[in-house]
Amino acid sequence: MLLRTRLAAAMSGILLAAVVAGCGSGDDVGSGSGSGSAADDGKITLGFSQVGAESGWRTANTKSIQESAAAAGIDLKFADAQQQQANQIKAIRSYIAQKVDVIAFSPVVETGWDAVLQEAKAANIPVILTDRAVDSKDTSLYKSFLGSDFVVEGQKAGDWLVNEYKDKPGPVNIVVLEGTTGSAPANDRKSGFDEKIKADPKFKVIASQTGEFTRAKGKEVMEAFLKANPKIDVLYAHNDDMGLGAIEAIEAAGKKPGTDIKIITVDAVHDGMQALADGKINYIVECSPLLGPQLMDLVKKVKAGEPVQQRILTEETTFTQAQAKEALPTRKY
Ligand code: AHR
């Protein structure tokens, strides 16, 4: 009996340690101590919670963060949340328990972060937001937010469309593949785009649904759009991957992407740029995933107690088909 009790106590101890060290989801591929507590070798330890691996953009972003951490000599603890907010909260709590020096994360959705960020603040661990914002009134919960202006990205997409159809009669039937529901890029890319097209009633959004930022879901939703709507003039996809999935659906339906249906996407990852150069996409608004070097600079400054800007905007451009052909040979992602 006594032996069984001891065994049970030992097992529950092991289980607790596993939850704290492993974040309960994805891989914790920290390049550093791996001991379940922050490094004691003088290196800065950064706990990073990534959204997932849903898109080419995300893969390039993860690579940028991992390579930059290694180059900066920062001990990186990395967890993939598989697009689940609960997994991100678990990972952040694990980083707090491990007493990392700095926590950074790209929030899968905008709302619901105050409680866990209060916990980080109470533990005196500074937090940096990368890529996506949180919708919180208390800006003291994080030191800085590094990333794109998604509203501007949506506006750029809308501007291109308005210009493209300026001398053409309506109606212009638009379908939209939205990003992850509740995420900052889905919310903001929609509002920026809507703001630009609403001035002219000839632009009609006839269907709009999430494609969860993935190629597979983009294809599936586009198939349904095509079945339900005999006349689609334009597809606006909140990222390249959903646009690329939609291209497969359009071709399978016997239509020519880029010609029969004009396509606008966001990101400008390599596969998207190739489709743009091939004439299957008409316009791409760039969103840069290469946030690693700036993030590591921020981590060092925050750890040293130096002041940092609360908002750091990423520099971005847009691409036409001709510009994509020119840019492709030297494109980094
Ligand atoms: O938050 C950035 C967005 O997330 C990218 O546009 C998209 O591809 C990714 O999944």
GROMACS .gro file of C-alpha atoms and ligand atoms in nm:
model
  343
    1MET     CA    1   0.000   0.000   0.000
    2LEU     CA    2   0.280   0.236   0.109
    3LEU     CA    3   0.475   0.149  -0.208
    4ARG     CA    4   0.168   0.221  -0.423
    5THR     CA    5   0.121   0.564  -0.257
    6ARG     CA    6   0.489   0.653  -0.311
    7LEU     CA    7   0.470   0.540  -0.671
    8ALA     CA    8   0.158   0.752  -0.728
    9ALA     CA    9   0.327   1.058  -0.574
   10ALA     CA   10   0.636   1.008  -0.792
   11MET     CA   11   0.421   0.967  -1.105
   12SER     CA   12   0.221   1.286  -1.040
   13GLY     CA   13   0.549   1.474  -0.986
   14ILE     CA   14   0.678   1.353  -1.322
   15LEU     CA   15   0.349   1.445  -1.492
   16LEU     CA   16   0.354   1.801  -1.352
   17ALA     CA   17   0.713   1.851  -1.464
   18ALA     CA   18   0.623   1.727  -1.813
   19VAL     CA   19   0.333   1.971  -1.844
   20VAL     CA   20   0.546   2.266  -1.734
   21ALA     CA   21   0.841   2.179  -1.955
   22GLY     CA   22   0.651   2.064  -2.261
   23CYS     CA   23   0.375   2.329  -2.278
   24GLY     CA   24   0.127   2.052  -2.353
   25SER     CA   25   0.130   2.118  -2.730
   26GLY     CA   26   0.365   2.125  -3.024
   27ASP     CA   27   0.739   2.099  -2.987
   28ASP     CA   28   0.935   2.285  -2.730
   29VAL     CA   29   1.255   2.305  -2.931
   30GLY     CA   30   1.443   2.553  -2.713
   31SER     CA   31   1.804   2.558  -2.824
   32GLY     CA   32   1.919   2.622  -2.470
   33SER     CA   33   1.916   2.456  -2.131
   34GLY     CA   34   1.627   2.217  -2.201
   35SER     CA   35   1.613   2.160  -1.825
   36GLY     CA   36   1.270   2.311  -1.776
   37SER     CA   37   1.404   2.627  -1.613
   38ALA     CA   38   1.564   2.940  -1.756
   39ALA     CA   39   1.931   2.915  -1.855
   40ASP     CA   40   2.188   2.987  -1.585
   41ASP     CA   41   2.471   3.033  -1.837
   42GLY     CA   42   2.431   3.411  -1.857
   43LYS     CA   43   2.237   3.388  -2.182
   44ILE     CA   44   1.900   3.558  -2.221
   45THR     CA   45   1.616   3.306  -2.231
   46LEU     CA   46   1.324   3.388  -2.459
   47GLY     CA   47   1.000   3.191  -2.445
   48PHE     CA   48   0.817   3.221  -2.779
   49SER     CA   49   0.466   3.097  -2.848
   50GLN     CA   50   0.399   3.066  -3.220
   51VAL     CA   51   0.050   3.056  -3.375
   52GLY     CA   52   0.111   2.733  -3.567
   53ALA     CA   53   0.237   2.623  -3.907
   54GLU     CA   54  -0.071   2.715  -4.109
   55SER     CA   55   0.093   2.898  -4.400
   56GLY     CA   56   0.411   2.962  -4.596
   57TRP     CA   57   0.426   3.297  -4.416
   58ARG     CA   58   0.425   3.125  -4.077
   59THR     CA   59   0.699   2.881  -4.177
   60ALA     CA   60   0.918   3.172  -4.291
   61ASN     CA   61   0.841   3.360  -3.969
   62THR     CA   62   0.937   3.063  -3.749
   63LYS     CA   63   1.262   3.018  -3.945
   64SER     CA   64   1.343   3.387  -3.907
   65ILE     CA   65   1.286   3.374  -3.529
   66GLN     CA   66   1.484   3.055  -3.475
   67GLU     CA   67   1.779   3.165  -3.690
   68SER     CA   68   1.790   3.514  -3.539
   69ALA     CA   69   1.782   3.379  -3.184
   70ALA     CA   70   2.076   3.149  -3.262
   71ALA     CA   71   2.269   3.435  -3.428
   72ALA     CA   72   2.202   3.667  -3.131
   73GLY     CA   73   2.309   3.404  -2.876
   74ILE     CA   74   1.962   3.396  -2.721
   75ASP     CA   75   1.831   3.076  -2.566
   76LEU     CA   76   1.499   3.014  -2.745
   77LYS     CA   77   1.218   2.808  -2.603
   78PHE     CA   78   0.968   2.760  -2.883
   79ALA     CA   79   0.614   2.620  -2.876
   80ASP     CA   80   0.374   2.570  -3.169
   81ALA     CA   81   0.014   2.636  -3.058
   82GLN     CA   82  -0.151   2.468  -3.356
   83GLN     CA   83  -0.382   2.767  -3.403
   84GLN     CA   84  -0.534   2.720  -3.051
   85GLN     CA   85  -0.548   3.006  -2.802
   86ALA     CA   86  -0.568   2.757  -2.512
   87ASN     CA   87  -0.231   2.611  -2.618
   88GLN     CA   88  -0.077   2.958  -2.628
   89ILE     CA   89  -0.203   3.040  -2.280
   90LYS     CA   90  -0.061   2.708  -2.155
   91ALA     CA   91   0.275   2.784  -2.318
   92ILE     CA   92   0.291   3.134  -2.168
   93ARG     CA   93   0.208   2.995  -1.822
   94SER     CA   94   0.483   2.739  -1.869
   95TYR     CA   95   0.733   3.013  -1.958
   96ILE     CA   96   0.630   3.204  -1.646
   97ALA     CA   97   0.685   2.889  -1.436
   98GLN     CA   98   1.027   2.843  -1.599
   99LYS     CA   99   1.117   3.205  -1.515
  100VAL     CA  100   1.232   3.291  -1.866
  101ASP     CA  101   1.376   3.641  -1.912
  102VAL     CA  102   1.135   3.757  -2.182
  103ILE     CA  103   0.816   3.616  -2.335
  104ALA     CA  104   0.717   3.689  -2.694
  105PHE     CA  105   0.416   3.561  -2.884
  106SER     CA  106   0.204   3.606  -3.191
  107PRO     CA  107  -0.154   3.592  -3.060
  108VAL     CA  108  -0.380   3.360  -3.259
  109VAL     CA  109  -0.685   3.576  -3.183
  110GLU     CA  110  -0.714   3.933  -3.052
  111THR     CA  111  -0.922   3.893  -2.736
  112GLY     CA  112  -0.889   3.701  -2.410
  113TRP     CA  113  -0.530   3.771  -2.309
  114ASP     CA  114  -0.557   4.002  -2.008
  115ALA     CA  115  -0.550   3.734  -1.736
  116VAL     CA  116  -0.237   3.552  -1.855
  117LEU     CA  117  -0.058   3.879  -1.937
  118GLN     CA  118  -0.137   4.001  -1.582
  119GLU     CA  119   0.032   3.684  -1.456
  120ALA     CA  120   0.345   3.758  -1.660
  121LYS     CA  121   0.346   4.116  -1.533
  122ALA     CA  122   0.308   3.999  -1.172
  123ALA     CA  123   0.606   3.766  -1.226
  124ASN     CA  124   0.805   4.061  -1.366
  125ILE     CA  125   0.856   3.897  -1.704
  126PRO     CA  126   0.832   4.145  -1.992
  127VAL     CA  127   0.617   4.049  -2.290
  128ILE     CA  128   0.666   4.145  -2.655
  129LEU     CA  129   0.393   4.098  -2.915
  130THR     CA  130   0.505   4.002  -3.262
  131ASP     CA  131   0.307   3.997  -3.586
  132ARG     CA  132  -0.044   4.018  -3.431
  133ALA     CA  133  -0.197   4.253  -3.175
  134VAL     CA  134  -0.408   4.186  -2.866
  135ASP     CA  135  -0.729   4.374  -2.802
  136SER     CA  136  -0.660   4.497  -2.449
  137LYS     CA  137  -0.713   4.840  -2.295
  138ASP     CA  138  -0.415   4.786  -2.065
  139THR     CA  139  -0.111   4.859  -2.280
  140SER     CA  140   0.116   4.815  -1.976
  141LEU     CA  141   0.071   4.438  -2.025
  142TYR     CA  142   0.329   4.433  -2.302
  143LYS     CA  143   0.644   4.632  -2.378
  144SER     CA  144   0.620   4.652  -2.753
  145PHE     CA  145   0.426   4.531  -3.055
  146LEU     CA  146   0.634   4.455  -3.364
  147GLY     CA  147   0.452   4.384  -3.689
  148SER     CA  148   0.252   4.499  -3.990
  149ASP     CA  149  -0.041   4.738  -4.014
  150PHE     CA  150  -0.308   4.495  -4.134
  151VAL     CA  151  -0.565   4.771  -4.190
  152VAL     CA  152  -0.328   4.938  -4.436
  153GLU     CA  153  -0.278   4.601  -4.608
  154GLY     CA  154  -0.656   4.571  -4.658
  155GLN     CA  155  -0.670   4.929  -4.784
  156LYS     CA  156  -0.397   4.858  -5.040
  157ALA     CA  157  -0.596   4.557  -5.167
  158GLY     CA  158  -0.911   4.773  -5.192
  159ASP     CA  159  -0.727   5.057  -5.368
  160TRP     CA  160  -0.599   4.820  -5.635
  161LEU     CA  161  -0.947   4.684  -5.697
  162VAL     CA  162  -1.111   5.028  -5.718
  163ASN     CA  163  -0.846   5.139  -5.965
  164GLU     CA  164  -0.867   4.820  -6.171
  165TYR     CA  165  -1.242   4.865  -6.222
  166LYS     CA  166  -1.251   5.245  -6.240
  167ASP     CA  167  -1.372   5.260  -6.600
  168LYS     CA  168  -1.565   4.934  -6.601
  169PRO     CA  169  -1.937   4.894  -6.529
  170GLY     CA  170  -2.071   4.696  -6.233
  171PRO     CA  171  -2.177   4.491  -6.067
  172VAL     CA  172  -1.839   4.355  -5.957
  173ASN     CA  173  -1.911   4.036  -5.763
  174ILE     CA  174  -1.647   3.974  -5.497
  175VAL     CA  175  -1.588   3.666  -5.280
  176VAL     CA  176  -1.364   3.684  -4.975
  177LEU     CA  177  -1.156   3.413  -4.809
  178GLU     CA  178  -1.104   3.545  -4.456
  179GLY     CA  179  -0.820   3.450  -4.223
  180THR     CA  180  -0.866   3.285  -3.884
  181THR     CA  181  -1.185   3.415  -3.724
  182GLY     CA  182  -1.109   3.668  -3.450
  183SER     CA  183  -0.746   3.716  -3.554
  184ALA     CA  184  -0.605   4.066  -3.602
  185PRO     CA  185  -0.513   4.011  -3.969
  186ALA     CA  186  -0.860   3.877  -4.053
  187ASN     CA  187  -1.036   4.162  -3.873
  188ASP     CA  188  -0.813   4.439  -4.005
  189ARG     CA  189  -0.765   4.318  -4.363
  190LYS     CA  190  -1.144   4.301  -4.389
  191SER     CA  191  -1.207   4.649  -4.245
  192GLY     CA  192  -0.934   4.815  -4.455
  193PHE     CA  193  -1.067   4.656  -4.775
  194ASP     CA  194  -1.434   4.729  -4.698
  195GLU     CA  195  -1.350   5.093  -4.625
  196LYS     CA  196  -1.207   5.135  -4.976
  197ILE     CA  197  -1.478   4.957  -5.176
  198LYS     CA  198  -1.781   5.093  -4.992
  199ALA     CA  199  -1.770   5.428  -5.174
  200ASP     CA  200  -1.890   5.264  -5.497
  201PRO     CA  201  -2.205   5.045  -5.479
  202LYS     CA  202  -2.101   4.851  -5.789
  203PHE     CA  203  -1.865   4.650  -5.565
  204LYS     CA  204  -2.066   4.370  -5.407
  205VAL     CA  205  -1.925   4.118  -5.159
  206ILE     CA  206  -2.150   3.822  -5.244
  207ALA     CA  207  -1.981   3.567  -5.013
  208SER     CA  208  -1.727   3.588  -4.731
  209GLN     CA  209  -1.607   3.299  -4.517
  210THR     CA  210  -1.302   3.189  -4.323
  211GLY     CA  211  -1.045   2.972  -4.495
  212GLU     CA  212  -0.840   2.964  -4.171
  213PHE     CA  213  -0.528   3.091  -4.352
  214THR     CA  214  -0.464   2.742  -4.496
  215ARG     CA  215  -0.439   2.617  -4.853
  216ALA     CA  216  -0.668   2.317  -4.793
  217LYS     CA  217  -0.948   2.524  -4.640
  218GLY     CA  218  -0.907   2.795  -4.906
  219LYS     CA  219  -0.965   2.531  -5.173
  220GLU     CA  220  -1.263   2.379  -4.993
  221VAL     CA  221  -1.439   2.713  -4.935
  222MET     CA  222  -1.370   2.833  -5.290
  223GLU     CA  223  -1.527   2.513  -5.426
  224ALA     CA  224  -1.842   2.596  -5.230
  225PHE     CA  225  -1.834   2.961  -5.348
  226LEU     CA  226  -1.808   2.844  -5.711
  227LYS     CA  227  -2.100   2.602  -5.675
  228ALA     CA  228  -2.326   2.863  -5.513
  229ASN     CA  229  -2.236   3.165  -5.729
  230PRO     CA  230  -2.248   3.145  -6.110
  231LYS     CA  231  -2.080   3.484  -6.157
  232ILE     CA  232  -1.769   3.560  -5.949
  233ASP     CA  233  -1.551   3.845  -6.078
  234VAL     CA  234  -1.299   3.885  -5.797
  235LEU     CA  235  -1.150   3.682  -5.513
  236TYR     CA  236  -0.988   3.867  -5.223
  237ALA     CA  237  -0.796   3.617  -5.006
  238HIS     CA  238  -0.648   3.733  -4.675
  239ASN     CA  239  -0.331   3.535  -4.750
  240ASP     CA  240  -0.144   3.369  -5.035
  241ASP     CA  241  -0.204   3.014  -4.913
  242MET     CA  242  -0.583   3.043  -4.925
  243GLY     CA  243  -0.549   3.209  -5.267
  244LEU     CA  244  -0.334   2.919  -5.389
  245GLY     CA  245  -0.590   2.665  -5.266
  246ALA     CA  246  -0.864   2.866  -5.439
  247ILE     CA  247  -0.668   2.863  -5.765
  248GLU     CA  248  -0.684   2.481  -5.761
  249ALA     CA  249  -1.061   2.496  -5.712
  250ILE     CA  250  -1.104   2.754  -5.990
  251GLU     CA  251  -0.899   2.548  -6.235
  252ALA     CA  252  -1.089   2.232  -6.142
  253ALA     CA  253  -1.412   2.421  -6.222
  254GLY     CA  254  -1.277   2.490  -6.573
  255LYS     CA  255  -1.206   2.860  -6.517
  256LYS     CA  256  -0.887   3.059  -6.560
  257PRO     CA  257  -0.757   3.216  -6.237
  258GLY     CA  258  -0.631   3.571  -6.291
  259THR     CA  259  -0.843   3.609  -6.605
  260ASP     CA  260  -1.197   3.476  -6.547
  261ILE     CA  261  -1.166   3.558  -6.179
  262LYS     CA  262  -0.925   3.831  -6.068
  263ILE     CA  263  -0.736   3.742  -5.751
  264ILE     CA  264  -0.586   3.966  -5.482
  265THR     CA  265  -0.393   3.813  -5.192
  266VAL     CA  266  -0.173   3.922  -4.900
  267ASP     CA  267   0.179   3.803  -4.794
  268ALA     CA  268   0.399   3.768  -5.105
  269VAL     CA  269   0.560   3.437  -5.006
  270HIS     CA  270   0.748   3.252  -5.278
  271ASP     CA  271   0.460   3.033  -5.405
  272GLY     CA  272   0.225   3.332  -5.412
  273MET     CA  273   0.480   3.538  -5.605
  274GLN     CA  274   0.526   3.253  -5.851
  275ALA     CA  275   0.148   3.237  -5.913
  276LEU     CA  276   0.147   3.616  -5.957
  277ALA     CA  277   0.434   3.597  -6.207
  278ASP     CA  278   0.246   3.316  -6.387
  279GLY     CA  279  -0.064   3.536  -6.423
  280LYS     CA  280  -0.283   3.332  -6.185
  281ILE     CA  281  -0.292   3.606  -5.920
  282ASN     CA  282  -0.335   3.972  -6.017
  283TYR     CA  283  -0.200   4.163  -5.718
  284ILE     CA  284  -0.028   4.084  -5.387
  285VAL     CA  285   0.002   4.308  -5.084
  286GLU     CA  286   0.324   4.225  -4.900
  287CYS     CA  287   0.331   4.125  -4.532
  288SER     CA  288   0.684   4.053  -4.416
  289PRO     CA  289   0.747   3.750  -4.193
  290LEU     CA  290   1.113   3.836  -4.136
  291LEU     CA  291   1.061   3.971  -3.784
  292GLY     CA  292   1.339   3.770  -3.615
  293PRO     CA  293   1.628   4.021  -3.618
  294GLN     CA  294   1.414   4.311  -3.488
  295LEU     CA  295   1.259   4.086  -3.225
  296MET     CA  296   1.600   3.980  -3.090
  297ASP     CA  297   1.711   4.346  -3.067
  298LEU     CA  298   1.396   4.423  -2.873
  299VAL     CA  299   1.450   4.126  -2.641
  300LYS     CA  300   1.802   4.246  -2.558
  301LYS     CA  301   1.685   4.602  -2.492
  302VAL     CA  302   1.390   4.498  -2.280
  303LYS     CA  303   1.610   4.265  -2.074
  304ALA     CA  304   1.861   4.548  -2.024
  305GLY     CA  305   1.579   4.776  -1.905
  306GLU     CA  306   1.628   5.014  -2.200
  307PRO     CA  307   1.327   5.203  -2.335
  308VAL     CA  308   1.164   5.059  -2.650
  309GLN     CA  309   0.894   5.189  -2.883
  310GLN     CA  310   0.547   5.058  -2.799
  311ARG     CA  311   0.466   5.010  -3.169
  312ILE     CA  312   0.719   4.911  -3.434
  313LEU     CA  313   0.581   4.892  -3.787
  314THR     CA  314   0.715   4.655  -4.050
  315GLU     CA  315   0.808   4.805  -4.387
  316GLU     CA  316   0.615   4.655  -4.675
  317THR     CA  317   0.529   4.701  -5.040
  318THR     CA  318   0.289   4.565  -5.305
  319PHE     CA  319   0.347   4.358  -5.621
  320THR     CA  320   0.194   4.357  -5.968
  321GLN     CA  321   0.257   4.065  -6.205
  322ALA     CA  322   0.549   4.245  -6.372
  323GLN     CA  323   0.703   4.338  -6.035
  324ALA     CA  324   0.674   3.976  -5.916
  325LYS     CA  325   0.872   3.852  -6.217
  326GLU     CA  326   1.147   4.098  -6.132
  327ALA     CA  327   1.150   4.027  -5.757
  328LEU     CA  328   1.127   3.645  -5.767
  329PRO     CA  329   1.494   3.559  -5.833
  330THR     CA  330   1.609   3.737  -5.515
  331ARG     CA  331   1.307   3.669  -5.296
  332LYS     CA  332   1.416   3.540  -4.953
  333TYR     CA  333   1.100   3.350  -4.858
  334AHR     O1  334  -0.048   3.714  -3.900
  334AHR     C1  335   0.006   3.707  -4.028
  334AHR     C2  336  -0.078   3.615  -4.112
  334AHR     O2  337  -0.083   3.488  -4.053
  334AHR     C3  338  -0.026   3.590  -4.251
  334AHR     O3  339  -0.073   3.678  -4.345
  334AHR     C4  340  -0.082   3.455  -4.278
  334AHR     O4  341  -0.031   3.392  -4.391
  334AHR     C5  342  -0.053   3.389  -4.150
  334AHR     O5  343  -0.106   3.268  -4.131
   0.00000   0.00000   0.00000
